[in-house]
Short mmCIF file of C-alpha atoms and ligand atoms in Angstrom, two decimals:
data_model
loop_
_atom_site.label_atom_id
_atom_site.label_comp_id
_atom_site.label_asym_id
_atom_site.label_seq_id
_atom_site.Cartn_x
_atom_site.Cartn_y
_atom_site.Cartn_z
CA MET A 1 -24.03 -115.33 -18.36
CA ASN A 2 -22.43 -112.08 -19.46
CA SER A 3 -25.54 -110.09 -18.66
CA THR A 4 -26.07 -111.41 -15.08
CA LYS A 5 -22.66 -110.33 -13.79
CA PRO A 6 -23.16 -106.60 -14.36
CA ARG A 7 -26.65 -106.84 -12.87
CA ASN A 8 -25.26 -108.51 -9.71
CA LEU A 9 -22.49 -105.97 -9.58
CA GLY A 10 -25.02 -103.19 -9.92
CA ALA A 11 -27.08 -104.65 -7.06
CA ILE A 12 -23.99 -104.91 -4.83
CA LEU A 13 -22.99 -101.33 -5.63
CA LEU A 14 -26.53 -100.19 -4.82
CA MET A 15 -26.42 -102.00 -1.45
CA ILE A 16 -23.07 -100.36 -0.64
CA LEU A 17 -24.46 -96.95 -1.58
CA ILE A 18 -27.51 -97.48 0.64
CA LEU A 19 -25.35 -98.60 3.56
CA VAL A 20 -23.00 -95.66 3.18
CA SER A 21 -25.84 -93.16 2.92
CA CYS A 22 -27.52 -94.64 6.04
CA LYS A 23 -24.33 -94.18 8.00
CA GLU A 24 -23.91 -90.66 6.74
CA ASN A 25 -27.46 -89.80 7.71
CA SER A 26 -26.98 -91.10 11.22
CA LYS A 27 -23.78 -89.15 11.90
CA PRO A 28 -25.11 -85.58 11.89
CA LYS A 29 -27.96 -86.54 14.24
CA LEU A 30 -25.49 -87.75 16.84
CA GLU A 31 -23.31 -84.69 16.40
CA ILE A 32 -26.25 -82.33 16.78
CA THR A 33 -27.39 -84.06 19.96
CA ASN A 34 -23.94 -83.88 21.49
CA LYS A 35 -23.50 -80.25 20.52
CA GLN A 36 -26.82 -79.33 22.05
CA GLU A 37 -25.61 -80.58 25.38
CA ASN A 38 -22.89 -77.96 25.26
CA ILE A 39 -24.19 -74.98 23.35
CA LYS A 40 -24.93 -72.00 25.54
CA ASP A 41 -28.58 -70.97 25.60
CA GLU A 42 -29.51 -73.92 23.42
CA THR A 43 -33.18 -74.65 23.41
CA ILE A 44 -34.07 -77.71 23.05
CA HIS A 45 -36.39 -79.35 20.57
CA ASN A 46 -34.35 -82.39 19.65
CA LEU A 47 -36.93 -85.00 20.69
CA PRO A 48 -38.81 -86.83 17.94
CA PRO A 49 -42.39 -85.60 17.56
CA SER A 50 -43.74 -88.79 19.18
CA GLU A 51 -42.22 -87.71 22.48
CA ILE A 52 -43.64 -84.20 22.42
CA ASN A 53 -46.60 -84.54 24.72
CA THR A 54 -49.10 -81.86 23.93
CA PRO A 55 -50.24 -80.32 20.69
CA ASP A 56 -51.04 -77.01 22.41
CA ALA A 57 -47.54 -76.57 23.83
CA SER A 58 -45.80 -77.21 20.53
CA LYS A 59 -42.77 -75.45 19.11
CA LYS A 60 -45.08 -72.84 17.59
CA ASP A 61 -45.89 -71.69 21.10
CA VAL A 62 -42.29 -70.89 21.97
CA GLY A 63 -41.21 -67.35 21.33
CA LYS A 64 -44.77 -66.12 20.86
CA ILE A 65 -44.20 -63.22 23.19
CA LYS A 66 -46.63 -60.43 23.92
CA ASN A 67 -45.48 -57.17 25.41
CA ASP A 68 -48.64 -56.45 27.33
CA THR A 69 -48.99 -58.06 30.72
CA PRO A 70 -52.44 -59.58 31.13
CA SER A 71 -54.58 -58.15 33.92
CA ASP A 72 -54.66 -61.49 35.73
CA LEU A 73 -50.88 -61.66 36.15
CA ASN A 74 -48.85 -59.25 38.30
CA GLU A 75 -45.12 -58.79 38.10
CA ILE A 76 -43.00 -59.02 41.25
CA THR A 77 -39.76 -57.08 41.08
CA GLU A 78 -36.92 -56.25 43.44
CA ALA A 79 -38.72 -52.91 44.01
CA ASP A 80 -41.11 -55.01 46.12
CA GLY A 81 -38.16 -55.92 48.35
CA ILE A 82 -38.13 -59.52 47.10
CA VAL A 83 -34.90 -60.95 45.72
CA LEU A 84 -35.13 -62.51 42.24
CA ASP A 85 -32.88 -65.47 41.46
CA ILE A 86 -34.82 -67.12 38.63
CA LYS A 87 -32.81 -70.30 38.15
CA TYR A 88 -34.30 -71.40 34.81
CA ALA A 89 -33.25 -68.09 33.22
CA GLY A 90 -29.65 -69.29 33.50
CA LYS A 91 -27.88 -72.62 33.42
CA ASP A 92 -27.56 -72.98 37.20
CA ASN A 93 -30.43 -75.44 37.41
CA PHE A 94 -30.79 -79.20 37.33
CA THR A 95 -31.20 -79.31 33.53
CA LYS A 96 -27.93 -77.36 33.08
CA ARG A 97 -29.73 -75.51 30.30
CA LYS A 98 -31.22 -72.05 30.00
CA ILE A 99 -34.98 -72.61 29.83
CA TYR A 100 -36.38 -69.06 30.16
CA ASP A 101 -35.35 -66.27 27.79
CA CYS A 102 -34.92 -63.88 30.73
CA ALA A 103 -35.58 -63.60 34.45
CA ARG A 104 -38.92 -62.14 35.45
CA CYS A 105 -41.46 -63.16 38.10
CA PHE A 106 -45.24 -63.10 37.61
CA LEU A 107 -48.04 -64.51 39.76
CA ARG A 108 -51.83 -64.19 39.89
CA PRO A 109 -52.97 -61.05 41.75
CA GLU A 110 -54.10 -62.92 44.90
CA ALA A 111 -50.80 -64.78 45.14
CA THR A 112 -48.80 -61.61 44.44
CA GLN A 113 -50.51 -59.72 47.26
CA ALA A 114 -50.00 -62.61 49.64
CA LEU A 115 -46.31 -62.89 48.73
CA ILE A 116 -45.70 -59.19 49.31
CA ALA A 117 -47.50 -59.44 52.68
CA ILE A 118 -45.27 -62.40 53.60
CA ASN A 119 -42.16 -60.47 52.65
CA ASN A 120 -43.25 -57.46 54.72
CA GLU A 121 -43.92 -59.69 57.71
CA LEU A 122 -40.51 -61.37 57.47
CA LEU A 123 -38.85 -57.96 57.17
CA ASP A 124 -40.72 -56.47 60.11
CA LYS A 125 -40.23 -59.42 62.46
CA HIS A 126 -36.78 -60.72 61.48
CA GLY A 127 -35.15 -58.34 59.01
CA TYR A 128 -35.42 -61.14 56.43
CA SER A 129 -36.64 -61.13 52.83
CA LEU A 130 -37.94 -63.68 50.37
CA LYS A 131 -35.83 -64.87 47.46
CA VAL A 132 -37.79 -66.40 44.56
CA PHE A 133 -36.36 -69.10 42.29
CA ASP A 134 -39.38 -69.59 40.04
CA CYS A 135 -42.86 -68.07 39.66
CA PHE A 136 -45.34 -68.28 36.78
CA ARG A 137 -44.00 -70.69 34.16
CA PRO A 138 -45.62 -70.25 30.70
CA LYS A 139 -46.80 -73.49 29.11
CA SER A 140 -44.21 -73.09 26.37
CA TYR A 141 -41.44 -72.97 29.00
CA GLN A 142 -42.92 -76.01 30.74
CA GLN A 143 -42.57 -77.73 27.36
CA ARG A 144 -38.92 -76.66 27.12
CA LEU A 145 -38.32 -78.05 30.59
CA TRP A 146 -40.00 -81.31 29.62
CA ASP A 147 -38.01 -81.48 26.39
CA ALA A 148 -34.80 -81.09 28.43
CA VAL A 149 -35.82 -83.73 30.97
CA PRO A 150 -38.75 -85.82 29.70
CA ASP A 151 -39.15 -87.73 32.95
CA PRO A 152 -42.30 -87.35 35.07
CA ASP A 153 -40.27 -88.07 38.21
CA TYR A 154 -38.56 -84.69 37.77
CA VAL A 155 -40.77 -82.53 35.55
CA THR A 156 -44.56 -82.27 35.38
CA PRO A 157 -45.64 -83.36 31.89
CA PRO A 158 -46.95 -80.32 29.98
CA ALA A 159 -50.22 -82.11 29.25
CA LYS A 160 -50.90 -82.41 32.96
CA GLY A 161 -49.68 -78.91 33.68
CA SER A 162 -47.85 -77.48 36.66
CA MET A 163 -49.35 -75.11 39.22
CA HIS A 164 -46.54 -72.81 38.03
CA SER A 165 -48.24 -72.68 34.61
CA ARG A 166 -51.46 -71.58 36.33
CA GLY A 167 -49.56 -68.68 37.92
CA LEU A 168 -50.26 -70.00 41.40
CA ALA A 169 -46.99 -71.64 42.46
CA VAL A 170 -43.75 -70.11 43.62
CA ASP A 171 -40.38 -71.64 44.51
CA LEU A 172 -38.55 -69.65 47.13
CA THR A 173 -36.40 -69.37 50.18
CA ILE A 174 -35.57 -66.75 52.82
CA VAL A 175 -32.48 -64.52 52.93
CA ASP A 176 -31.14 -62.71 55.97
CA LYS A 177 -30.43 -58.97 56.16
CA ASN A 178 -27.09 -59.54 54.42
CA GLY A 179 -28.73 -61.34 51.53
CA GLN A 180 -27.44 -64.75 52.61
CA ASP A 181 -29.77 -67.71 52.12
CA LEU A 182 -31.00 -69.28 55.34
CA ASP A 183 -29.81 -72.89 55.54
CA MET A 184 -32.69 -75.06 54.34
CA GLY A 185 -30.65 -78.26 54.29
CA THR A 186 -30.41 -78.75 50.52
CA GLU A 187 -30.01 -76.70 47.38
CA TYR A 188 -33.02 -75.70 45.30
CA ASP A 189 -34.23 -78.56 43.04
CA TYR A 190 -32.34 -81.17 45.05
CA PHE A 191 -34.05 -84.47 44.28
CA GLY A 192 -33.81 -86.64 47.35
CA GLU A 193 -35.48 -87.23 50.68
CA GLU A 194 -33.36 -84.52 52.34
CA ALA A 195 -35.50 -82.02 50.40
CA HIS A 196 -38.76 -83.45 51.77
CA GLN A 197 -40.71 -81.22 54.14
CA ASP A 198 -40.90 -84.00 56.73
CA TYR A 199 -37.26 -85.14 56.59
CA GLN A 200 -36.05 -85.28 60.19
CA GLY A 201 -32.31 -85.75 59.62
CA HIS A 202 -31.40 -82.06 59.45
CA ASN A 203 -29.99 -80.04 62.34
CA THR A 204 -32.19 -77.84 64.52
CA GLN A 205 -31.35 -74.64 62.65
CA VAL A 206 -32.42 -76.08 59.30
CA ILE A 207 -35.63 -77.42 60.80
CA GLN A 208 -36.36 -74.00 62.38
CA ASN A 209 -35.68 -72.21 59.09
CA ARG A 210 -38.07 -74.51 57.25
CA ILE A 211 -40.72 -74.06 59.95
CA LEU A 212 -40.39 -70.28 59.64
CA LEU A 213 -40.89 -70.41 55.86
CA LYS A 214 -43.75 -72.91 56.08
CA SER A 215 -45.60 -71.10 58.86
CA VAL A 216 -45.48 -67.67 57.22
CA MET A 217 -46.44 -69.08 53.81
CA GLU A 218 -49.36 -71.05 55.25
CA LYS A 219 -50.54 -68.06 57.28
CA HIS A 220 -51.01 -66.15 54.02
CA GLY A 221 -52.75 -68.92 52.09
CA PHE A 222 -49.94 -70.88 50.43
CA LYS A 223 -49.74 -74.65 50.77
CA PRO A 224 -46.55 -76.73 50.72
CA ILE A 225 -45.95 -80.01 48.92
CA ARG A 226 -44.33 -82.92 50.72
CA THR A 227 -41.29 -83.45 48.52
CA GLU A 228 -39.92 -79.91 47.96
CA TRP A 229 -39.27 -77.49 50.82
CA TRP A 230 -39.09 -74.58 48.34
CA HIS A 231 -42.43 -75.10 46.49
CA TYR A 232 -45.70 -73.44 47.57
CA SER A 233 -49.05 -73.15 45.79
CA PHE A 234 -51.79 -70.61 46.31
CA ARG A 235 -55.10 -72.40 45.95
CA SER A 236 -57.79 -69.88 46.83
CA LYS A 237 -58.80 -69.70 43.18
CA ILE A 238 -57.99 -71.87 40.18
CA TYR A 239 -56.72 -70.41 36.94
CA PRO A 240 -56.23 -72.20 33.62
CA LEU A 241 -52.83 -73.22 32.29
CA ASP A 242 -51.50 -70.12 30.56
CA SER A 243 -49.37 -69.71 27.43
CA TRP A 244 -48.61 -66.02 27.82
CA ALA A 245 -44.89 -65.33 28.11
CA TRP A 246 -43.15 -62.19 29.18
CA SER A 247 -41.03 -60.03 26.89
CA CYS A 248 -37.28 -59.67 27.32
CA ASP A 249 -36.52 -56.18 26.05
ZN1 ZN B 1 -42.19 -75.31 42.16
#
């Protein structure tokens, strides 16, 4: 009799200890998640490993930055007369997180030449310029985007790969001679039918602006997609998904 009581007591104390330690373990996880929503420049590997989609775009890939630009990627700068407003290099994007370490624009040589020709044509004919929101997106940055929003309705799963990660897609709009965006009817990365190429509810000016962008892009070999007025792919040649990422000196 005397010996069972302490044993029961010991078991109860052990249960309490286990319960307390479980609770304590769960607290920091919640706090970390909440903090990550708010920390500036936080990137973004708080998903359990089971939800990370590809082994080749793992954490190890992030930050592996080479200084040399490969020969099959060209940089587009404002010296080309094209405005850079790389949204994922800041927090003004639909994830509300900084995804890229800094703002630079690279595309495959064929796509780069075509884009510069398009910009020259817009300048000559209208006094307009292109403004790019996103260009080549390294696989590691596609993974960061996926980690921020792991939903295939909004982000291409890294395993599938985006045309951006092949260096063949560009997101862009047109600005007038004062640098003002032409009205395209929605913001960049607006997810709704108003952003669709074939949406007919916009006013005449918006429709004309979209036609101008689409016609000049198509003339130089870019193809639109139905759901995003800003997204164009250059499909004359296919390149592999690419992990190279630019430096941010
Ligand atoms: Zn795009």
